[in-house]
Coordinates of C-alpha atoms in Angstrom, one line a residue:
X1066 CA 115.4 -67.3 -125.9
X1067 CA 113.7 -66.4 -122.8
X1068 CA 110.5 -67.6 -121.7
X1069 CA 107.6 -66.1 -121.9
X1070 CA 106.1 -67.3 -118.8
X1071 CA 102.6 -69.7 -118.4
X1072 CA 100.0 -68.6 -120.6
X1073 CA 97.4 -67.2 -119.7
X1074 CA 94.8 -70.2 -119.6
X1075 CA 96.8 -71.9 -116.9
X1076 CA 96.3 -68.8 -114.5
X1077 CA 92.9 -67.5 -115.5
X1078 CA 91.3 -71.2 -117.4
X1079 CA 91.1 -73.4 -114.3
X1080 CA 89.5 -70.3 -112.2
X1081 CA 87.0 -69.5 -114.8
X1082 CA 85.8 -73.1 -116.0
X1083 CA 85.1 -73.9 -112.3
X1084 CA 83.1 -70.7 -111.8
X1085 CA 81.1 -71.6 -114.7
X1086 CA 80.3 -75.3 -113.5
X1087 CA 80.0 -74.1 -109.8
X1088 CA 77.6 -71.4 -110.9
X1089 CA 75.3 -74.0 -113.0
X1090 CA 73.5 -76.0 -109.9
X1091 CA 73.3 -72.6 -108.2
X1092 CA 71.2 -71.0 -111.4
X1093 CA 69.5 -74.4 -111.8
X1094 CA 68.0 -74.8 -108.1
X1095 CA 67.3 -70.9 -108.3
X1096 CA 65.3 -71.3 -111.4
X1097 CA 63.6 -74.5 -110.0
X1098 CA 63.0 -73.0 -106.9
X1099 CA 60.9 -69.5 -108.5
X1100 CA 58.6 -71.9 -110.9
X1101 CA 57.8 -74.5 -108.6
X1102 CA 56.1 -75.8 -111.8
X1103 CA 59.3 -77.2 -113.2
X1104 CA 59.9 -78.7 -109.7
X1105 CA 58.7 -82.1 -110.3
X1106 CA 58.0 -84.9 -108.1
X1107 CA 60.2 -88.2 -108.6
X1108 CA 59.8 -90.7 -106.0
X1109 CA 62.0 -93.4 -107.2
X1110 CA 63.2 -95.2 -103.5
X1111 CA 65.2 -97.7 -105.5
X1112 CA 67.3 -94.8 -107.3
X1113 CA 67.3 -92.9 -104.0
X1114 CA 69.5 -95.5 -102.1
X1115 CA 71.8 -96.9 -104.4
X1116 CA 72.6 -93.0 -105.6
X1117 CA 73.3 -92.5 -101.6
X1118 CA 75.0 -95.1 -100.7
X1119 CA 77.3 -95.4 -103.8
X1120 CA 78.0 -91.4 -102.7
X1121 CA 78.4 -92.6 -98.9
X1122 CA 81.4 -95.4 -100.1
X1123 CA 82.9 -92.9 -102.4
X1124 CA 83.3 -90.6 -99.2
X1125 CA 84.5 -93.4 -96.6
X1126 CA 87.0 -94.6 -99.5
X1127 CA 88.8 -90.8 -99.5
X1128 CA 88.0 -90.6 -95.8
X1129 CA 90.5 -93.7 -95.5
X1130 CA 92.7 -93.0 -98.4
X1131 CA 93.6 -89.1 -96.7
X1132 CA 93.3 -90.7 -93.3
X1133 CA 95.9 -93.3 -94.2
X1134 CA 98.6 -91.0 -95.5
X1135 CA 98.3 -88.3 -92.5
X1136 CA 98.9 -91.1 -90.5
X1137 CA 102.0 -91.9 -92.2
X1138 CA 103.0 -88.1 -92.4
X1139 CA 101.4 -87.2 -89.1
X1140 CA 99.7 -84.6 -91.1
X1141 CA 97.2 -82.5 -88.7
X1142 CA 95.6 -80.8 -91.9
X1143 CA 94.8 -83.8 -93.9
X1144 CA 94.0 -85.5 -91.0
X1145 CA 90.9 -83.4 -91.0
X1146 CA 90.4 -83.2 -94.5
X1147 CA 89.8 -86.7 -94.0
X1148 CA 87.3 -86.5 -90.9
X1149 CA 85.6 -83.5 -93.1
X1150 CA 85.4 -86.9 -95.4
X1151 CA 84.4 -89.4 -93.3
X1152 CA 81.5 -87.1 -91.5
X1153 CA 79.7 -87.0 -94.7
X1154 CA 80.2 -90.5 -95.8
X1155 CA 79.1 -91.8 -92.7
X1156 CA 75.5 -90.0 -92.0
X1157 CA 74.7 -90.8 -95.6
X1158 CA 75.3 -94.4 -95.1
X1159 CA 72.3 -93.7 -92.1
X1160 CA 70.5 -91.6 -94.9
X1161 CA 70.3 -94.3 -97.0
X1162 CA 69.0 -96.7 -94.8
X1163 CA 65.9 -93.7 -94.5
X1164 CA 64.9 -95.1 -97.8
X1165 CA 61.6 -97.0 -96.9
X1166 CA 61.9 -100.4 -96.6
X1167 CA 65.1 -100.6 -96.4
X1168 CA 65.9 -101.2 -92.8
X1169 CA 62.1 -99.8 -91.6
X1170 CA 58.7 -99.6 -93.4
X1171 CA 58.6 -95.7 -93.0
X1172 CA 61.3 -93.2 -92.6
X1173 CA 62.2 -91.2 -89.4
X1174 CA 63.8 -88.2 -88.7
X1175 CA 66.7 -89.1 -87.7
X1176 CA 67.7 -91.1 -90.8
X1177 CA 66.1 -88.5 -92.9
X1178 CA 68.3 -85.6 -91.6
X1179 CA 71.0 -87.7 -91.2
X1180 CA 73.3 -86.3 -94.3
X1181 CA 72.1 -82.3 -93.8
X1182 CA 73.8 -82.8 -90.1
X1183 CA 76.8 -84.8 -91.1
X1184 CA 77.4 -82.4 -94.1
X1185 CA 77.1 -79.5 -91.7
X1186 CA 79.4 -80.9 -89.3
X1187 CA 82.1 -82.2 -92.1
X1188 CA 82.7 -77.8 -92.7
X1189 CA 83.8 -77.9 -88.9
X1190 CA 86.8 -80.0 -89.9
X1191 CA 86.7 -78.2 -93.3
X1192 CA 87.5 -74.9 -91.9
X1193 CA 89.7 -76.5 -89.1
X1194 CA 92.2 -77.8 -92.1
X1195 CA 93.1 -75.0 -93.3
X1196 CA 95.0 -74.1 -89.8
X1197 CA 99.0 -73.8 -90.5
X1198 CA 100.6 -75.4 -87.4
X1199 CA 104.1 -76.8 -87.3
X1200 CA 106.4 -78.6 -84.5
X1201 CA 104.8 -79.5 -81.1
X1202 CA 101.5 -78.1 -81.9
X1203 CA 101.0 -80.2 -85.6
X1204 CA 102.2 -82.7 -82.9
X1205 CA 99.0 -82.4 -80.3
X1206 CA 96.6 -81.5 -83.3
X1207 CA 96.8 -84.8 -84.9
X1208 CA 96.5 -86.3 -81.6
X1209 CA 93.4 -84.6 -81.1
X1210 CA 92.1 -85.1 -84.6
X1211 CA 92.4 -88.6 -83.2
X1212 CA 90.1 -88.5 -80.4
X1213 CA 87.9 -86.5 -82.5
X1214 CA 87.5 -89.3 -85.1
X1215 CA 86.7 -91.5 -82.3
X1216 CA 84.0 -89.1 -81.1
X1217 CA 83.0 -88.9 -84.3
X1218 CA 82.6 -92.6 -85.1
X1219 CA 80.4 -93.0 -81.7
X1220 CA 78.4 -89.9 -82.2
X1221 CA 77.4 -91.8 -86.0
X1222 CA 76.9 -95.2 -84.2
X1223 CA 74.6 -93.4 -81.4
X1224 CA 72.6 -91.4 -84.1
X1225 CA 72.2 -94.8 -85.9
X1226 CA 71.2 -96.3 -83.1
X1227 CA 68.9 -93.7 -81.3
X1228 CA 67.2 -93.9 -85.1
X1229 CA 66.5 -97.8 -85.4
X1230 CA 65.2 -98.0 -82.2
X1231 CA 62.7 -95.3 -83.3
X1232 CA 63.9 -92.7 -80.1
X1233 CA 63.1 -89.6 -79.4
X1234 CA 63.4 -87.1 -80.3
X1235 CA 64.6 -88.9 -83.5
X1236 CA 61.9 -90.9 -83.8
X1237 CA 59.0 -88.2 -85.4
X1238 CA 58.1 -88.8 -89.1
X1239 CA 60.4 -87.0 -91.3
X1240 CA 59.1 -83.4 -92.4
X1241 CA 58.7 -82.2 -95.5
X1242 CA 61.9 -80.7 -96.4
X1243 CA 65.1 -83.1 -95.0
X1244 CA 66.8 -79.7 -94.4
X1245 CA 68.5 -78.2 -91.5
X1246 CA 67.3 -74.7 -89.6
X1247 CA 68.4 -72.4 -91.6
X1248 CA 71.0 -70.5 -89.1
X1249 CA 72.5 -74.1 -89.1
X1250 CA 72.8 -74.4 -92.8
X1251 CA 74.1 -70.6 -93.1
X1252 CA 77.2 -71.2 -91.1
X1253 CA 78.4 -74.6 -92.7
X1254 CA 77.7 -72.6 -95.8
X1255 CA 80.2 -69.7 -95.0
X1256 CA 82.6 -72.1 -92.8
X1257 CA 82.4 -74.6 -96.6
X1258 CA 83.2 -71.3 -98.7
X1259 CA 86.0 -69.8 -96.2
X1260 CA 87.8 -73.0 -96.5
X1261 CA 87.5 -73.5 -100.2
X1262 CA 88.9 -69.6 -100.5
X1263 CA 92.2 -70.4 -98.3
X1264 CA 92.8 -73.4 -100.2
X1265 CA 91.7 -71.5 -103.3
X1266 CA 95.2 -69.1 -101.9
X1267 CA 97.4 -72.3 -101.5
X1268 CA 96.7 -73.2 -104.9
X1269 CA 98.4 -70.3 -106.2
X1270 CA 102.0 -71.5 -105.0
X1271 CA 100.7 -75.7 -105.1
X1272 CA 99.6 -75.5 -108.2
X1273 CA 98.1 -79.9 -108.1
X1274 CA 94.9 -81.0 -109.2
X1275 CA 94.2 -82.7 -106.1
X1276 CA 94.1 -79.1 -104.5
X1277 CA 91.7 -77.6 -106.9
X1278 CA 89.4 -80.5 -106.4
X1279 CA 89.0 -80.0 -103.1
X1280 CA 88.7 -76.3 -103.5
X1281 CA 85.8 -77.3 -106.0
X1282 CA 84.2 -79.9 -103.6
X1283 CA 84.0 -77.6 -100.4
X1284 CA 81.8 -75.0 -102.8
X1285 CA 79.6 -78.2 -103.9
X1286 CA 78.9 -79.0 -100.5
X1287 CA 78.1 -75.6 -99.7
X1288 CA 75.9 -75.6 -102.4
X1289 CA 74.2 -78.7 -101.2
X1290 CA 73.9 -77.2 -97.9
X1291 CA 71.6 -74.4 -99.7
X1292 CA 69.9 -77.0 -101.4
X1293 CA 69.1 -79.0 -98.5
X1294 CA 67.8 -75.9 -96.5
X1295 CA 65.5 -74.9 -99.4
X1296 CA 64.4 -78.3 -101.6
X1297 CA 61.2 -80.6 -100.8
X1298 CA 61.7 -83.9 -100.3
X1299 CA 61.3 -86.0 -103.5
X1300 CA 61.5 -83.1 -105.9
X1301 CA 64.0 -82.5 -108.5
X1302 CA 65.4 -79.7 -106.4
X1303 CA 66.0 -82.4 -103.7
X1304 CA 67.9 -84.9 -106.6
X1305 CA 70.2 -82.2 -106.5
X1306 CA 71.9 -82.2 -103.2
X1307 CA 72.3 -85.8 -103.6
X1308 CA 74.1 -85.2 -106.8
X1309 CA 76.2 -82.3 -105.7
X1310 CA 77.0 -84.4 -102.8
X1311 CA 78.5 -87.8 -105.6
X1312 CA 80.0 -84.8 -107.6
X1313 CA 82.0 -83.3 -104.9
X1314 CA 83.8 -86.6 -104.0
X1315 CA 83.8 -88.2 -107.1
X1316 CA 86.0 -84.8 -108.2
X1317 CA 88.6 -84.9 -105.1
X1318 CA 88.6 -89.2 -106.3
X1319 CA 89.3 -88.6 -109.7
X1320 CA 91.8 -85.8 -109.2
X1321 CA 93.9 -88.4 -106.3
X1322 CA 93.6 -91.0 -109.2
X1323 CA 95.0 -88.5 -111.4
X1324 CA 97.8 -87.9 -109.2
X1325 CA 100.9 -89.9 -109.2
X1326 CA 100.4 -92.6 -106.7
X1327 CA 103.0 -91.8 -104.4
X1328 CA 102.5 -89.1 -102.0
X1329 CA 99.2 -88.6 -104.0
X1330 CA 97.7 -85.6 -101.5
X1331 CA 101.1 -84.2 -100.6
X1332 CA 99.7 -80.7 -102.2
X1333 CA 97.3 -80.7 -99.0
X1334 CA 100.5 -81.7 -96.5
X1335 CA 101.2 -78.6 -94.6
X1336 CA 104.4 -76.8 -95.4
X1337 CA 106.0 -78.3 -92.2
X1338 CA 105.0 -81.9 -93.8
X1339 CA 106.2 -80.8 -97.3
X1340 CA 109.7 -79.4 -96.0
X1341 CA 109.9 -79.3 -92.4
X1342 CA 112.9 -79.1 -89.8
X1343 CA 113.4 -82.0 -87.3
X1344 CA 115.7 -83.7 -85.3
X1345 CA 115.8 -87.5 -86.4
X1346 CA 118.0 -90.5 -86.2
X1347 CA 118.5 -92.3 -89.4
X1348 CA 119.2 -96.4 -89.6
X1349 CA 120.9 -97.7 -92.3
X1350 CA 121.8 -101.5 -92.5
X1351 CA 123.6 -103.2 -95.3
X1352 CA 125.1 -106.8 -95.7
X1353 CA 128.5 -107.3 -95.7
X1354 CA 130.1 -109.8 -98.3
X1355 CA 126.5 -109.3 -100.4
X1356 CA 128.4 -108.2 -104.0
X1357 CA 130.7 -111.2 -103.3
X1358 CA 127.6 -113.6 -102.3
X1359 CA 125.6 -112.5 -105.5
X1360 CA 128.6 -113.4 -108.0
X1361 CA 128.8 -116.7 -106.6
X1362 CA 125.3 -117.7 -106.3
X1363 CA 122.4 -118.0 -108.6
X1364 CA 120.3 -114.9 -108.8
X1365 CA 117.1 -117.0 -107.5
X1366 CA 119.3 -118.0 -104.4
X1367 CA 120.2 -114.6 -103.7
X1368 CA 116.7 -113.2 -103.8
X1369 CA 115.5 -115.7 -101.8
X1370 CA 118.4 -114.6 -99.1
X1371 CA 117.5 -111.3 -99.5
X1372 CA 113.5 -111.8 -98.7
X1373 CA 114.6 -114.1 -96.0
X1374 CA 116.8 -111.1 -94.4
X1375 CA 114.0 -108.4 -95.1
X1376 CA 111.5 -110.4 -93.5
X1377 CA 113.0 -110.5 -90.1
X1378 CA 114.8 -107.3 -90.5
X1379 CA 111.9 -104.4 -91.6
X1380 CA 109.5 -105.7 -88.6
X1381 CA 112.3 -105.5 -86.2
X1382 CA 112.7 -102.1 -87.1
X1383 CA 108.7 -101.6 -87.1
X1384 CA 108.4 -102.6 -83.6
X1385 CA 110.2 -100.0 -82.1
X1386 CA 108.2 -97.0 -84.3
X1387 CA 110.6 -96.9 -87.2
X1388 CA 109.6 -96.0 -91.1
X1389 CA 111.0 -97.3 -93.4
X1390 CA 112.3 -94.7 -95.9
X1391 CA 113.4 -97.3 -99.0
X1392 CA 114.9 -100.9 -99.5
X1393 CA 117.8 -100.6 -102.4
X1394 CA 119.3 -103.9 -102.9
X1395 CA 120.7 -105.2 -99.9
X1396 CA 120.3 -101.9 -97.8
X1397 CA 117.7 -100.5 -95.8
X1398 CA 117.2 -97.1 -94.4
X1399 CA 115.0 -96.7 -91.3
X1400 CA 114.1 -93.1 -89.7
X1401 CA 112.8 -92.0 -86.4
X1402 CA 110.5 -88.9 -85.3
X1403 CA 110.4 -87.8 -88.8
X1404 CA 106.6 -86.9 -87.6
X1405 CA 107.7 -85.2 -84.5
X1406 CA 106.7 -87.3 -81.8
X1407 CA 109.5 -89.7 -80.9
X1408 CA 111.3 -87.6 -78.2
X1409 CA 113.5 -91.0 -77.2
X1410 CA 114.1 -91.4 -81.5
X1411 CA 117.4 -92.2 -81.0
X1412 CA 116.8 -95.1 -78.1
X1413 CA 114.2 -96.2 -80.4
X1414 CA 116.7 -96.7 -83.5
X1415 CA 119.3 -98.2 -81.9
X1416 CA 116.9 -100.8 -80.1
X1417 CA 115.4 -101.6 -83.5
X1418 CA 119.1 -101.8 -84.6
X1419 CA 120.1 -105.0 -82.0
X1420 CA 116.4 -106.3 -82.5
X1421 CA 117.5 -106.6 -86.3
X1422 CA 120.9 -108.0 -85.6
X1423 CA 119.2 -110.8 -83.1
X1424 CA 116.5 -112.0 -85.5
X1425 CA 118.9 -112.2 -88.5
X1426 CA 121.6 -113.6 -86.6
X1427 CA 119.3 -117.1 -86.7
X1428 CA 118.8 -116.8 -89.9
X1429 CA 122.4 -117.0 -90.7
X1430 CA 122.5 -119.6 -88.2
X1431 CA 120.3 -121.7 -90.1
X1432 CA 122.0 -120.9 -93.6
X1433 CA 126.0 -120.5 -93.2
X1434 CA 127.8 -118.7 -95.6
X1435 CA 125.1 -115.7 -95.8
X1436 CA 125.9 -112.8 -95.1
X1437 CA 124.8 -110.9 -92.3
X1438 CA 123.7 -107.0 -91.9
X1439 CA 126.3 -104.4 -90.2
X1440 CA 123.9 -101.0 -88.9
X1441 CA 124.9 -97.6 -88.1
X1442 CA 122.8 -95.3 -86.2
X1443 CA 123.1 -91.3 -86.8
X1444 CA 121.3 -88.1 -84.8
X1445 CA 120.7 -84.7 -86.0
X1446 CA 118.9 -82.1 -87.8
X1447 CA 117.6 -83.1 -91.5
X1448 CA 114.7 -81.6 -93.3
X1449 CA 111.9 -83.6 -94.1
X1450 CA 110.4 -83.2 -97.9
X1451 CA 108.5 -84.4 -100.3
X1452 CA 111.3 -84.9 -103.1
X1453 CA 110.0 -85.5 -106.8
X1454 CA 107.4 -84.7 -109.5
X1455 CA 105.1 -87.1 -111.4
X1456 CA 105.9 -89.9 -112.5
X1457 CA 108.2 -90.3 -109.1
X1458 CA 107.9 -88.8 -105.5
X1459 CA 108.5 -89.4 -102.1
X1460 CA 108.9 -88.1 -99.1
X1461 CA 112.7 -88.4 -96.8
X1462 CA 114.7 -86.9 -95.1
X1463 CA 117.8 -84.7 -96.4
X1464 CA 121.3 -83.6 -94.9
X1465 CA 124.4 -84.2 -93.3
X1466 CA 122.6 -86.1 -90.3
X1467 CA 121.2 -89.3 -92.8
X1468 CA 125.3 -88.8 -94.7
X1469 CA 126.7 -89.5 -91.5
X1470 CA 124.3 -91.9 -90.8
X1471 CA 125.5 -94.1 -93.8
X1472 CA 129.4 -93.8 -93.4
X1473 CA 128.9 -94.7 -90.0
X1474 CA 126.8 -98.0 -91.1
X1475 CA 130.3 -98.6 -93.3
X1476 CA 132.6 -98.8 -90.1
X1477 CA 130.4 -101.3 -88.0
X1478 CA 131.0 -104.8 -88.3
X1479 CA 129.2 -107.6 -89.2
X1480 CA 126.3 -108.1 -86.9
X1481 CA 127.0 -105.2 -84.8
X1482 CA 125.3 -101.9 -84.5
X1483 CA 127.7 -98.6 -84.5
X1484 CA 126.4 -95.3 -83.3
X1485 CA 127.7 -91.6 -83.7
X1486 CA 128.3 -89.4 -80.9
X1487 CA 124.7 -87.4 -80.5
X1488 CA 123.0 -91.0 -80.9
X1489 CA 125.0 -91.7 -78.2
X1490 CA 124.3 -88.9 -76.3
X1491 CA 120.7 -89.4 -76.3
X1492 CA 120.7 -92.8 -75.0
X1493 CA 120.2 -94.3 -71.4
X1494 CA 123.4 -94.4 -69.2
X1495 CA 122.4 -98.2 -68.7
X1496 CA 124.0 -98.0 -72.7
X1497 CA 127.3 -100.3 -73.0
X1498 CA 129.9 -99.7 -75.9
X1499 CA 133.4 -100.0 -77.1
X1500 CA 134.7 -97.1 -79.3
X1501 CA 135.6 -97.9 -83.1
X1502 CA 138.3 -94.7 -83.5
X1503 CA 137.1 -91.6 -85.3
X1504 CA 135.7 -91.4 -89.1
X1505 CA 137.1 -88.9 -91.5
X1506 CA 134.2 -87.9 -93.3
X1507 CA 134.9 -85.5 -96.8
X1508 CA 134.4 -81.8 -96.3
X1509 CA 134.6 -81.8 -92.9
X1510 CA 137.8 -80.7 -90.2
X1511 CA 137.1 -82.9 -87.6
X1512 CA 136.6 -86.8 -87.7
X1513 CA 133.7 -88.0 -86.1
X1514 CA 134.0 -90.7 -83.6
X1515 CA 132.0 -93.7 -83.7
X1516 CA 130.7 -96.5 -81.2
X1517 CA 129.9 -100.1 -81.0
X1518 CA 126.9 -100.9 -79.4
X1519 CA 127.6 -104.3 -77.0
X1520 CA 124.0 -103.7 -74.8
X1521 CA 121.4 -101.8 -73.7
X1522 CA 119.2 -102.5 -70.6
X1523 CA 116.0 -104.4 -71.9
X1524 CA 114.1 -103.0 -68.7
X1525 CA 113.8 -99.4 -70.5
X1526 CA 111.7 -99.3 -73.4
X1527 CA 110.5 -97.8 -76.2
X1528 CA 106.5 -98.5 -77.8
X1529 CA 106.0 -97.1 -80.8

């Protein structure tokens, strides 16, 4: 029978429930604001920091958790979701210290506006996420994200500093609203709501609760922003921004806790992230004689072989930049450039390859009768995805290139590294090899001929 397609609450009930409960705060400051009467004063210091600074650690907690995984995707968009994150989290750690008594007897300006300023800048990098940008240019975007978050870090440290030490021009009393000139707040209004709208767009074809939440957390902190240029300090109307600020993060936090742990914001990743062309070299090492070593030994014997091996083998292949993409058993598949930034990939695998073959080679030294790893290195096109659904998802790479990669892996001996011909290719001329005769692969016409690596000159090399 054939389907009758989503039902209408999944298209229409998310959008209208959030209009509702983004509407609310809007209707309730409104209100509060027109009967000034219902406006009442709560001066509650106590309440005041603990409210800020529990918001402030929610915000440096996603500012890390999205910071983390763009680093590990060399993602330019979430990489500035997460500075949009970690502007807000850190001027409301220096708004919380505006609580008097806290760090001073009185407040100042500069700790009083603290979270209006860092809100407003956090819809600069709001806006700037929502850029699609793939190959060389997602490339030099993250790198600048990175210098940005190191301005960003310093400008918060200055503005903290400038504050304590009672500065000008941060060192007047605070005034009576904690707001921003309005021009200010007007722009990190509209740049907050153009963002939430584009994202609002990619939710149509992403359909993820972690995109929705942030979709719903851009309009609170819009709506904070209005709230900030229009409350008095102390009054309920002022409570508010503080809470809109805690409910936009605790939303995007509870929606990444939803998600399934791996690749838990890959709805944000941009499409070259989520299924992107690159050339890569792939690394796969196995141990040779491990099925016979395993029926002979004890399980608790062979585990302890196997942690001994993966504990000199995955740093090996660390140091020269490699990820790696998943341990099964006894084998371990490394990749290179899978970000796009490892123009020497291939030099890189192959010297992670020998690195892995010298520090396990004392290990079997130490314990004869293990087995030691064989490696074979492959170069080529692959597409890089985010593979999976719930309950299991992560993100490889796919095609001939990482097949290759594996029946090469199959013809090099024990302890030595084999290489295909575009690895080869790709390396230095000060490269030294023996062939190993051509490999028939399935489905193919010609065979593919395959190296043994004997050397590579240590003077060249890679850094991750």
């Amino acid at each position: 029978m054939p389907s009758a397609g989503p039902p209408r609450w999944s298209r229409a009930g998310p959008w209208s429930g959030m209009a509702l409960a983004l509407l609310l705060p809007l209707l309730g400051l409104a209100l509060l604001l027109a009967r000034p009467g219902l406006d009442l004063r709560w001066e509650h210091h106590p309440g005041h920091f603990w409210l800020v600074l529990v918001t402030a650690g929610l915000a440096s907690v996603l500012a890390y958790a999205t910071g983390d995984a763009a680093a590990r995707r060399g993602d330019a968009r979430l990489t500035h979701v997460s500075l949009a994150f970690l502007s807000s989290a850190g001027f409301l750690g220096l708004h919380a210290l505006a609580t008097p008594g806290v760090l001073l007897a009185a407040s100042n300006v500069g700790f009083a506006v603290a979270t209006p300023v860092g809100v407003a800048l956090g819809s600069l990098f709001a806006l700037r996420s929502t850029r699609e940008v793939a190959g060389g240019e997602a490339v030099a975007e993250v790198a600048r994200a990175r210098r940005l978050r190191w301005g960003l870090l310093g400008a918060m440290v200055a503005w903290g500093a400038v504050s304590l030490a009672g500065l000008p021009p941060l060192d007047r009393p605070p005034a009576r609203a904690e707001g921003l000139p309005g021009l200010v707040a007007v722009v990190g209004i509209v740049l907050y709501v153009l963002a939430a709208w584009r994202y609002a767009h990619r939710w149509r074809t992403r359909r993820e609760g972690v995109l929705l939440a942030v979709v719903a957390a851009y309009l609170l902190l819009a709506e904070a922003l209005v709230a900030m240029a229009l409350a008095r300090n102390w009054q309920l109307s002022w409570w508010e921004w503080h809470l809109l600020l805690l409910a936009a993060f605790a939303l995007v936090a509870v929606a990444a806790r939803r998600s399934w742990r791996e690749e838990r914001f890959a709805a944000l990743y941009l499409d070259d992230t989520a299924a992107g062309r690159r050339e890569v070299s792939v690394l796969f090492a196995d141990l040779q004689g491990f099925t016979t070593f395993s029926e002979a030994h004890p399980s608790e014997e062979v585990t302890e072989m196997l942690n001994t091996h993966l504990a000199a083998a995955v740093p090996a292949a660390l140091r020269h930049g490699g990820d790696v993409d998943r341990i099964v058993g006894d084998a371990v598949m490394v990749t290179f450039n899978t970000r796009g930034d490892q123009p020497d990939h291939a030099e890189r695998a192959v010297r992670a390859g020998l690195a892995l073959q010298e520090e396990t080679a004392r290990i079997v030294d130490a314990h004869p009768g293990w087995p030691r790893f064989r490696v074979g290195v492959n170069t080529g096109p692959t597409t890089v995805s985010v593979l999976g659904a719930h309950g299991g998802r992560t993100h490889t790479v796919i095609g001939d290139t990482v097949n290759t990669a594996s029946r090469i892996e199959g013809r090099a001996p024990a302890g030595g590294v084999a290489v295909g011909p575009a690895t080869l290719a790709a390396l230095p001329p000060s490269v030294r090899t023996t062939p190993l005769g051509a490999l028939a692969l399935k489905g193919r016409t010609e065979p593919v001929e395959t190296y043994l690596v004997l050397g590579l000159d240590p003077s060249v090399r890679s850094t991750p």
